[in-house]
Amino acid sequence: PQISTYHAFAGRLLRAHGLRLGVEPSARLLADASRFQLAAEVVRSSPGPYQWLTTSVPTLVEDLLALDAELAEHLVEPERLRAYDQRLLGELARVPLSNDRMRRVPEAARARGELLTLVEEYRARKRERDLLDFGDQIALAATLARDLPEVGRALREEVAVVLLDEYQDTS
């Protein structure tokens, strides 16, 4: 029997098959502190100016990391979210926004668009340095399983039964 967390399993899958997606087996996993440092580096070196991002640097770094993780976990590329927000802004421009909560929706979409620029830079720096975080591990492993049927066949030959414990890990 083999026992592992989802992330450890995804890491093993990436070491074995990651080259099929352009992921080097030597890619290093970022710890939380390193993720924060890299994201802070991106925020501080960003050319800006950003009209809609008005929070403090630490909050902005946390927002960048949270959006990156959510996109990875749901296998959504930044350009897909950007296109969605552009359609949303177009639709909202044609209707009256009758209360404060509704008027904040376009502001949130615009801020998210600016934040996406930072997410894209964060991802580019991770790629340049052969770095991965836990969200990348899961997203890349899911991509391997979804897009490369030969990977699934190889795993089915290796492993006859898989038991999952969802008690603590709901991602």
Coordinates of N, CA, C and O in Angstrom, one line a residue:
P1 N 0.8 -1.2 0.0 CA 0.0 0.0 0.0 C 0.9 1.3 0.0 O 2.0 1.3 0.5
Q2 N 0.3 2.3 -0.6 CA 1.0 3.6 -0.6 C 0.0 4.5 0.1 O -1.2 4.6 -0.3
I3 N 0.5 5.3 1.0 CA -0.4 6.3 1.7 C 0.2 7.7 1.5 O 1.4 7.9 1.7
S4 N -0.6 8.6 1.0 CA -0.1 10.0 0.8 C -1.2 11.0 0.9 O -2.4 10.6 0.7
T5 N -0.8 12.2 1.0 CA -1.8 13.3 0.9 C -2.1 13.5 -0.6 O -1.4 13.0 -1.4
Y6 N -3.1 14.3 -0.8 CA -3.4 14.7 -2.2 C -2.2 15.4 -2.9 O -1.8 15.1 -4.0
H7 N -1.6 16.3 -2.1 CA -0.5 17.1 -2.6 C 0.7 16.2 -2.9 O 1.4 16.3 -3.9
A8 N 1.0 15.2 -2.0 CA 2.1 14.3 -2.2 C 1.9 13.4 -3.4 O 2.8 13.2 -4.2
F9 N 0.6 13.0 -3.5 CA 0.3 12.2 -4.7 C 0.5 13.0 -6.0 O 1.1 12.5 -7.0
A10 N 0.0 14.2 -6.0 CA 0.2 15.1 -7.1 C 1.6 15.4 -7.4 O 2.1 15.4 -8.6
G11 N 2.4 15.5 -6.4 CA 3.9 15.7 -6.6 C 4.5 14.5 -7.2 O 5.4 14.7 -8.1
R12 N 4.2 13.3 -6.8 CA 4.7 12.1 -7.3 C 4.3 12.0 -8.8 O 5.1 11.7 -9.7
L13 N 3.1 12.3 -9.1 CA 2.6 12.3 -10.5 C 3.3 13.3 -11.3 O 3.7 12.9 -12.5
L14 N 3.6 14.4 -10.8 CA 4.3 15.4 -11.6 C 5.8 15.0 -11.8 O 6.3 15.3 -12.9
R15 N 6.4 14.4 -10.8 CA 7.8 14.0 -11.0 C 7.8 12.9 -12.1 O 8.8 12.9 -12.9
A16 N 6.8 12.1 -12.2 CA 6.8 11.0 -13.1 C 6.4 11.4 -14.5 O 6.9 11.0 -15.5
H17 N 5.4 12.4 -14.6 CA 4.9 12.7 -15.9 C 4.8 14.2 -16.2 O 4.3 14.6 -17.2
G18 N 5.4 15.0 -15.3 CA 5.3 16.5 -15.5 C 6.0 17.0 -16.8 O 5.5 18.0 -17.3
L19 N 7.0 16.3 -17.3 CA 7.7 16.8 -18.5 C 6.7 16.8 -19.7 O 6.9 17.6 -20.6
R20 N 5.6 16.0 -19.6 CA 4.6 16.1 -20.7 C 3.9 17.4 -20.7 O 3.3 17.8 -21.7
L21 N 3.9 18.1 -19.6 CA 3.4 19.5 -19.5 C 4.4 20.6 -19.5 O 4.1 21.7 -19.2
G22 N 5.7 20.2 -19.6 CA 6.8 21.2 -19.5 C 7.2 21.5 -18.1 O 7.9 22.5 -17.9
V23 N 6.9 20.6 -17.1 CA 7.3 20.8 -15.8 C 8.5 19.9 -15.5 O 8.4 18.7 -15.6
E24 N 9.6 20.5 -15.1 CA 10.8 19.8 -14.8 C 10.7 19.0 -13.5 O 10.1 19.5 -12.6
P25 N 11.2 17.8 -13.5 CA 11.2 17.0 -12.3 C 11.9 17.7 -11.1 O 11.6 17.4 -10.0
S26 N 12.8 18.6 -11.4 CA 13.6 19.3 -10.4 C 12.8 20.5 -9.8 O 13.4 21.2 -9.0
A27 N 11.6 20.8 -10.3 CA 10.9 22.0 -9.8 C 10.7 21.9 -8.3 O 10.4 20.8 -7.8
R28 N 11.0 23.0 -7.7 CA 11.0 23.0 -6.2 C 9.6 23.5 -5.7 O 9.0 24.4 -6.4
L29 N 9.2 23.0 -4.6 CA 7.9 23.4 -4.0 C 8.1 24.5 -3.0 O 9.0 24.5 -2.2
L30 N 7.3 25.6 -3.2 CA 7.4 26.7 -2.4 C 6.6 26.5 -1.0 O 5.5 26.1 -1.1
A31 N 7.2 26.8 0.1 CA 6.6 26.9 1.4 C 5.7 28.2 1.4 O 5.9 29.1 0.6
D32 N 4.9 28.2 2.4 CA 4.0 29.4 2.5 C 4.8 30.7 2.6 O 4.4 31.7 2.0
A33 N 5.8 30.7 3.4 CA 6.6 32.0 3.6 C 7.3 32.4 2.3 O 7.3 33.5 1.9
S34 N 7.8 31.4 1.5 CA 8.4 31.7 0.3 C 7.4 32.2 -0.8 O 7.7 33.1 -1.6
R35 N 6.2 31.6 -0.7 CA 5.1 32.1 -1.6 C 4.8 33.6 -1.3 O 4.7 34.4 -2.2
F36 N 4.7 33.9 0.0 CA 4.4 35.3 0.4 C 5.6 36.2 -0.1 O 5.3 37.3 -0.6
Q37 N 6.8 35.8 0.1 CA 7.9 36.6 -0.3 C 7.9 36.9 -1.8 O 8.2 38.0 -2.2
L38 N 7.7 35.8 -2.6 CA 7.7 36.0 -4.0 C 6.5 36.9 -4.4 O 6.7 37.8 -5.3
A39 N 5.4 36.7 -3.9 CA 4.2 37.5 -4.2 C 4.5 39.0 -3.8 O 4.1 39.9 -4.5
A40 N 5.1 39.2 -2.6 CA 5.4 40.6 -2.2 C 6.4 41.2 -3.2 O 6.3 42.4 -3.5
E41 N 7.4 40.4 -3.6 CA 8.4 40.9 -4.6 C 7.6 41.4 -5.9 O 7.9 42.4 -6.5
V42 N 6.6 40.6 -6.3 CA 5.8 40.9 -7.5 C 5.1 42.3 -7.3 O 5.1 43.2 -8.1
V43 N 4.4 42.4 -6.1 CA 3.7 43.6 -5.8 C 4.6 44.8 -5.8 O 4.3 45.8 -6.4
R44 N 5.7 44.7 -5.1 CA 6.6 45.8 -4.9 C 7.2 46.3 -6.2 O 7.5 47.4 -6.4
S45 N 7.5 45.3 -7.1 CA 8.2 45.7 -8.4 C 7.2 46.0 -9.5 O 7.6 46.3 -10.6
S46 N 5.9 45.9 -9.2 CA 4.9 46.1 -10.3 C 4.9 47.6 -10.7 O 5.0 48.5 -9.9
P47 N 4.9 47.8 -12.0 CA 4.9 49.2 -12.5 C 3.7 50.0 -12.2 O 3.8 51.2 -12.1
G48 N 2.5 49.3 -12.0 CA 1.3 50.1 -11.7 C 1.1 51.2 -12.7 O 1.6 51.1 -13.8
P49 N 0.5 52.3 -12.4 CA -0.4 52.4 -11.2 C -1.6 51.6 -11.3 O -2.1 51.4 -12.4
Y50 N -2.2 51.3 -10.2 CA -3.4 50.6 -10.1 C -4.5 51.5 -9.5 O -4.4 51.9 -8.4
Q51 N -5.5 51.7 -10.3 CA -6.6 52.6 -9.8 C -7.5 51.9 -8.8 O -8.0 52.5 -7.9
W52 N -7.7 50.6 -9.0 CA -8.8 49.9 -8.3 C -8.2 49.1 -7.1 O -9.0 48.6 -6.2
L53 N -6.9 48.9 -7.1 CA -6.3 48.1 -5.9 C -5.9 49.2 -4.9 O -4.9 49.9 -5.1
T54 N -6.6 49.2 -3.8 CA -6.4 50.3 -2.8 C -6.1 49.8 -1.5 O -6.0 50.6 -0.5
T55 N -5.8 48.5 -1.3 CA -5.5 48.0 0.0 C -4.0 48.1 0.3 O -3.2 48.5 -0.6
S56 N -3.6 47.7 1.5 CA -2.2 47.7 1.9 C -1.4 46.6 1.2 O -2.0 45.7 0.6
V57 N -0.1 46.8 1.2 CA 0.7 45.8 0.5 C 0.5 44.4 1.0 O 0.3 43.4 0.3
P58 N 0.5 44.2 2.4 CA 0.3 42.8 2.9 C -1.0 42.2 2.5 O -1.1 41.0 2.1
T59 N -2.1 43.0 2.5 CA -3.4 42.6 2.1 C -3.4 42.3 0.6 O -4.0 41.3 0.2
L60 N -2.8 43.1 -0.2 CA -2.7 42.9 -1.6 C -2.0 41.6 -1.9 O -2.4 40.8 -2.8
V61 N -0.9 41.3 -1.2 CA -0.1 40.0 -1.4 C -1.1 38.9 -1.0 O -1.1 37.9 -1.8
E62 N -1.8 38.9 0.1 CA -2.7 37.9 0.4 C -3.8 37.7 -0.6 O -4.2 36.6 -1.0
D63 N -4.3 38.8 -1.2 CA -5.3 38.7 -2.2 C -4.8 38.1 -3.5 O -5.4 37.3 -4.1
L64 N -3.5 38.4 -3.8 CA -2.9 37.8 -5.0 C -2.8 36.3 -4.8 O -3.1 35.5 -5.7
L65 N -2.3 35.9 -3.7 CA -2.1 34.5 -3.4 C -3.4 33.7 -3.4 O -3.5 32.6 -3.9
A66 N -4.4 34.4 -2.8 CA -5.8 33.7 -2.7 C -6.4 33.6 -4.1 O -6.9 32.5 -4.4
L67 N -6.3 34.6 -4.9 CA -6.8 34.5 -6.3 C -6.0 33.5 -7.1 O -6.6 32.6 -7.8
D68 N -4.7 33.5 -7.0 CA -3.9 32.5 -7.7 C -4.3 31.0 -7.3 O -4.5 30.2 -8.2
A69 N -4.5 30.8 -6.0 CA -4.9 29.5 -5.5 C -6.3 29.1 -6.0 O -6.5 27.9 -6.4
E70 N -7.2 30.0 -6.0 CA -8.6 29.7 -6.4 C -8.6 29.4 -7.9 O -9.3 28.4 -8.3
L71 N -7.9 30.1 -8.7 CA -7.8 29.9 -10.1 C -7.2 28.5 -10.4 O -7.7 27.7 -11.2
A72 N -6.1 28.2 -9.7 CA -5.5 26.9 -9.9 C -6.4 25.7 -9.5 O -6.5 24.8 -10.2
E73 N -7.0 25.9 -8.3 CA -7.8 24.8 -7.8 C -9.0 24.5 -8.7 O -9.5 23.4 -8.8
H74 N -9.5 25.5 -9.4 CA -10.7 25.4 -10.3 C -10.3 25.2 -11.7 O -11.1 25.3 -12.6
L75 N -9.0 25.2 -12.0 CA -8.4 25.0 -13.4 C -8.9 26.1 -14.3 O -9.3 25.9 -15.4
V76 N -8.9 27.3 -13.8 CA -9.4 28.5 -14.6 C -8.1 29.4 -14.8 O -7.4 29.8 -13.9
E77 N -7.9 29.6 -16.1 CA -6.7 30.5 -16.5 C -7.1 32.0 -16.3 O -8.3 32.3 -16.4
P78 N -6.2 32.8 -16.0 CA -6.5 34.2 -15.7 C -7.2 34.9 -16.9 O -8.1 35.7 -16.7
E79 N -6.8 34.5 -18.1 CA -7.5 35.2 -19.3 C -9.0 34.8 -19.3 O -9.8 35.6 -19.8
R80 N -9.4 33.6 -18.8 CA -10.8 33.3 -18.8 C -11.5 34.1 -17.8 O -12.7 34.6 -18.1
L81 N -11.0 34.3 -16.6 CA -11.6 35.2 -15.6 C -11.7 36.6 -16.1 O -12.7 37.3 -16.0
R82 N -10.6 37.1 -16.8 CA -10.6 38.4 -17.3 C -11.7 38.6 -18.4 O -12.4 39.6 -18.3
A83 N -11.9 37.7 -19.2 CA -12.9 37.7 -20.3 C -14.3 37.7 -19.6 O -15.2 38.5 -20.0
Y84 N -14.5 36.9 -18.5 CA -15.8 36.9 -17.8 C -16.0 38.3 -17.2 O -17.2 38.8 -17.4
D85 N -15.0 38.9 -16.6 CA -15.2 40.2 -16.0 C -15.5 41.2 -17.0 O -16.3 42.2 -16.8
Q86 N -14.9 41.2 -18.2 CA -15.2 42.1 -19.2 C -16.6 42.0 -19.7 O -17.3 43.0 -19.9
R87 N -17.1 40.8 -19.9 CA -18.5 40.6 -20.2 C -19.5 41.1 -19.1 O -20.4 41.8 -19.4
L88 N -19.1 40.9 -17.9 CA -19.9 41.3 -16.7 C -20.0 42.9 -16.7 O -21.0 43.5 -16.6
L89 N -18.8 43.5 -16.9 CA -18.8 45.0 -16.9 C -19.6 45.5 -18.1 O -20.3 46.5 -17.9
G90 N -19.6 44.9 -19.2 CA -20.4 45.3 -20.4 C -21.9 45.2 -20.1 O -22.6 46.1 -20.4
E91 N -22.3 44.1 -19.4 CA -23.7 43.9 -19.1 C -24.1 44.9 -18.0 O -25.2 45.5 -18.1
L92 N -23.3 45.2 -17.0 CA -23.6 46.1 -15.9 C -23.7 47.5 -16.4 O -24.4 48.4 -15.9
A93 N -22.9 47.9 -17.5 CA -22.9 49.2 -18.0 C -24.3 49.5 -18.7 O -24.6 50.7 -18.8
R94 N -25.1 48.5 -19.0 CA -26.3 48.7 -19.7 C -27.5 48.8 -18.7 O -28.7 49.0 -19.2
V95 N -27.3 48.6 -17.4 CA -28.4 48.5 -16.5 C -28.2 49.5 -15.4 O -27.0 49.8 -15.0
P96 N -29.2 50.0 -14.8 CA -29.0 50.9 -13.6 C -28.6 50.1 -12.4 O -29.2 49.1 -12.1
L97 N -27.6 50.6 -11.7 CA -27.1 50.0 -10.5 C -27.7 50.7 -9.3 O -27.3 51.8 -8.9
S98 N -28.8 50.2 -8.8 CA -29.7 50.9 -7.9 C -29.3 51.0 -6.4 O -29.9 51.8 -5.7
N99 N -28.3 50.3 -6.0 CA -27.9 50.4 -4.6 C -26.4 50.3 -4.5 O -25.7 49.9 -5.4
D100 N -25.9 50.5 -3.3 CA -24.4 50.5 -3.0 C -23.8 49.2 -3.3 O -22.7 49.1 -3.9
R101 N -24.5 48.1 -3.0 CA -23.9 46.8 -3.2 C -23.8 46.5 -4.7 O -22.8 46.0 -5.1
M102 N -24.7 46.9 -5.5 CA -24.7 46.7 -6.9 C -23.6 47.6 -7.5 O -22.9 47.2 -8.4
R103 N -23.4 48.8 -7.0 CA -22.4 49.7 -7.6 C -21.0 49.3 -7.2 O -20.1 49.6 -7.9
R104 N -20.9 48.4 -6.2 CA -19.5 47.9 -5.9 C -19.1 46.7 -6.8 O -17.9 46.4 -6.9
V105 N -20.1 46.1 -7.5 CA -19.7 45.0 -8.3 C -18.8 45.4 -9.4 O -17.7 44.7 -9.6
P106 N -19.0 46.4 -10.2 CA -18.1 46.8 -11.2 C -16.7 47.2 -10.6 O -15.7 46.9 -11.3
E107 N -16.7 47.8 -9.5 CA -15.4 48.2 -8.9 C -14.6 46.9 -8.5 O -13.4 46.8 -8.7
A108 N -15.3 45.9 -8.0 CA -14.7 44.6 -7.7 C -14.1 43.9 -8.9 O -13.0 43.4 -8.9
A109 N -14.9 44.0 -10.0 CA -14.4 43.4 -11.2 C -13.2 44.1 -11.8 O -12.3 43.4 -12.3
R110 N -13.2 45.4 -11.7 CA -12.0 46.2 -12.2 C -10.8 45.9 -11.3 O -9.7 45.7 -11.8
A111 N -11.0 45.8 -10.0 CA -9.9 45.5 -9.1 C -9.4 44.1 -9.4 O -8.1 43.9 -9.4
R112 N -10.3 43.2 -9.6 CA -9.8 41.8 -9.9 C -9.0 41.8 -11.2 O -8.1 41.0 -11.3
G113 N -9.4 42.6 -12.2 CA -8.7 42.7 -13.4 C -7.2 43.1 -13.2 O -6.3 42.6 -13.7
E114 N -7.1 44.1 -12.3 CA -5.7 44.6 -12.0 C -5.0 43.5 -11.2 O -3.8 43.3 -11.4
L115 N -5.7 42.8 -10.3 CA -5.0 41.8 -9.5 C -4.6 40.6 -10.4 O -3.6 40.0 -10.2
L116 N -5.4 40.4 -11.4 CA -5.0 39.3 -12.4 C -3.7 39.6 -13.0 O -2.9 38.7 -13.3
T117 N -3.4 40.9 -13.3 CA -2.1 41.2 -13.9 C -0.9 40.8 -12.9 O 0.1 40.3 -13.4
L118 N -1.2 41.0 -11.6 CA -0.2 40.6 -10.6 C -0.1 39.1 -10.5 O 1.0 38.5 -10.4
V119 N -1.2 38.4 -10.6 CA -1.2 36.9 -10.6 C -0.4 36.4 -11.8 O 0.4 35.5 -11.6
E120 N -0.6 37.0 -12.9 CA 0.1 36.5 -14.1 C 1.6 36.7 -14.0 O 2.4 35.9 -14.3
E121 N 2.0 37.8 -13.4 CA 3.4 38.1 -13.1 C 4.0 37.1 -12.1 O 5.1 36.6 -12.2
Y122 N 3.2 36.8 -11.1 CA 3.6 35.9 -10.0 C 3.8 34.5 -10.7 O 4.8 33.8 -10.4
R123 N 2.9 34.1 -11.5 CA 3.0 32.8 -12.2 C 4.3 32.8 -13.1 O 5.0 31.7 -13.2
A124 N 4.5 33.9 -13.8 CA 5.7 33.9 -14.7 C 7.0 33.8 -13.9 O 7.9 33.1 -14.3
R125 N 7.0 34.4 -12.8 CA 8.3 34.3 -11.9 C 8.4 32.9 -11.4 O 9.6 32.4 -11.3
K126 N 7.3 32.2 -11.0 CA 7.4 30.9 -10.6 C 8.0 30.0 -11.7 O 8.9 29.2 -11.5
R127 N 7.5 30.2 -12.9 CA 7.9 29.4 -14.1 C 9.4 29.6 -14.3 O 10.2 28.7 -14.6
E128 N 9.8 30.9 -14.3 CA 11.2 31.2 -14.6 C 12.2 30.6 -13.6 O 13.3 30.2 -14.0
R129 N 11.7 30.4 -12.4 CA 12.6 29.8 -11.4 C 12.3 28.3 -11.1 O 12.8 27.8 -10.1
D130 N 11.5 27.7 -11.9 CA 11.1 26.3 -11.7 C 10.6 26.1 -10.3 O 11.0 25.2 -9.5
L131 N 9.6 26.9 -9.9 CA 8.9 26.8 -8.6 C 7.5 26.4 -8.8 O 6.8 26.8 -9.7
L132 N 7.0 25.7 -7.8 CA 5.6 25.3 -7.8 C 5.0 25.6 -6.4 O 5.8 25.5 -5.4
D133 N 3.7 25.8 -6.3 CA 3.1 25.8 -5.0 C 2.1 24.7 -4.9 O 1.9 24.0 -5.9
F134 N 1.4 24.5 -3.8 CA 0.5 23.4 -3.7 C -0.7 23.5 -4.7 O -1.1 22.5 -5.2
G135 N -1.1 24.7 -5.0 CA -2.2 24.9 -6.0 C -1.7 24.4 -7.3 O -2.5 23.8 -8.1
D136 N -0.5 24.7 -7.7 CA 0.1 24.3 -9.0 C 0.2 22.8 -9.0 O -0.2 22.2 -10.1
Q137 N 0.6 22.1 -7.9 CA 0.7 20.7 -7.9 C -0.7 20.0 -8.3 O -0.7 19.2 -9.1
I138 N -1.7 20.5 -7.6 CA -3.0 19.9 -7.8 C -3.5 20.2 -9.2 O -4.0 19.3 -9.9
A139 N -3.4 21.5 -9.7 CA -3.9 21.8 -11.0 C -3.1 21.1 -12.1 O -3.7 20.6 -13.0
L140 N -1.8 21.0 -12.0 CA -1.0 20.3 -13.0 C -1.3 18.8 -13.0 O -1.5 18.2 -14.1
A141 N -1.5 18.2 -11.8 CA -1.9 16.8 -11.7 C -3.2 16.5 -12.3 O -3.4 15.6 -13.1
A142 N -4.2 17.4 -12.1 CA -5.5 17.3 -12.6 C -5.5 17.5 -14.2 O -6.2 16.8 -14.9
T143 N -4.6 18.4 -14.6 CA -4.4 18.6 -16.1 C -3.9 17.3 -16.7 O -4.3 16.9 -17.8
L144 N -2.9 16.7 -16.1 CA -2.3 15.4 -16.6 C -3.5 14.4 -16.7 O -3.6 13.7 -17.7
A145 N -4.3 14.3 -15.7 CA -5.3 13.3 -15.7 C -6.4 13.6 -16.7 O -6.9 12.7 -17.4
R146 N -6.7 14.8 -16.9 CA -7.8 15.2 -17.8 C -7.3 15.2 -19.2 O -8.1 14.7 -20.1
D147 N -6.1 15.6 -19.5 CA -5.7 15.8 -20.9 C -4.8 14.7 -21.5 O -4.7 14.7 -22.7
L148 N -4.3 13.9 -20.7 CA -3.4 12.8 -21.1 C -3.9 11.4 -20.7 O -3.5 11.0 -19.6
P149 N -4.7 10.8 -21.5 CA -5.3 9.5 -21.1 C -4.2 8.5 -20.8 O -4.5 7.6 -19.9
E150 N -3.1 8.5 -21.4 CA -2.0 7.5 -21.1 C -1.5 7.6 -19.7 O -1.1 6.6 -19.2
V151 N -1.6 8.7 -19.1 CA -1.2 8.9 -17.7 C -2.2 8.1 -16.8 O -1.8 7.3 -15.9
G152 N -3.5 8.2 -17.1 CA -4.5 7.5 -16.3 C -4.3 6.0 -16.5 O -4.4 5.2 -15.5
R153 N -4.1 5.6 -17.7 CA -3.9 4.1 -18.0 C -2.7 3.6 -17.2 O -2.7 2.5 -16.6
A154 N -1.6 4.4 -17.2 CA -0.4 3.9 -16.4 C -0.7 3.8 -15.0 O -0.2 2.9 -14.3
L155 N -1.4 4.8 -14.4 CA -1.8 4.7 -13.0 C -2.7 3.5 -12.7 O -2.5 2.9 -11.6
R156 N -3.6 3.3 -13.6 CA -4.5 2.1 -13.3 C -3.8 0.8 -13.4 O -4.1 -0.1 -12.7
E157 N -2.7 0.7 -14.2 CA -1.9 -0.5 -14.2 C -1.1 -0.6 -12.9 O -0.9 -1.7 -12.4
E158 N -0.7 0.5 -12.3 CA 0.1 0.5 -11.1 C -0.7 0.3 -9.8 O -0.3 -0.4 -8.9
V159 N -1.9 0.9 -9.8 CA -2.7 0.9 -8.6 C -4.1 0.4 -8.9 O -4.8 0.9 -9.7
A160 N -4.5 -0.7 -8.2 CA -5.8 -1.3 -8.4 C -6.9 -0.7 -7.6 O -8.0 -0.6 -8.1
V161 N -6.6 -0.2 -6.4 CA -7.6 0.4 -5.6 C -7.1 1.7 -4.9 O -6.0 1.8 -4.5
V162 N -8.0 2.7 -4.9 CA -7.7 3.9 -4.2 C -8.7 4.2 -3.2 O -9.9 4.2 -3.5
L163 N -8.3 4.5 -1.9 CA -9.2 4.9 -0.9 C -9.0 6.3 -0.6 O -7.8 6.7 -0.3
L164 N -10.0 7.2 -0.5 CA -9.9 8.6 -0.2 C -10.5 8.9 1.1 O -11.6 8.5 1.5
D165 N -9.8 9.7 1.9 CA -10.3 10.2 3.2 C -10.5 11.6 3.0 O -9.6 12.4 2.9
E166 N -11.8 12.0 3.0 CA -12.1 13.4 2.8 C -12.3 14.2 4.1 O -12.8 15.3 4.1
Y167 N -12.0 13.6 5.2 CA -12.4 14.2 6.5 C -11.7 15.6 6.6 O -12.4 16.5 7.0
Q168 N -10.4 15.7 6.4 CA -9.7 16.9 6.6 C -9.4 17.7 5.4 O -9.2 18.9 5.4
D169 N -9.4 17.1 4.2 CA -9.0 17.7 3.0 C -10.1 17.8 2.1 O -10.5 16.8 1.4
T170 N -10.8 19.0 2.0 CA -12.0 19.1 1.2 C -11.7 19.7 -0.2 O -12.6 19.9 -0.9
S171 N -10.4 20.1 -0.5 CA -10.2 20.7 -1.8 C -10.2 19.6 -2.8 O -10.4 19.9 -4.0

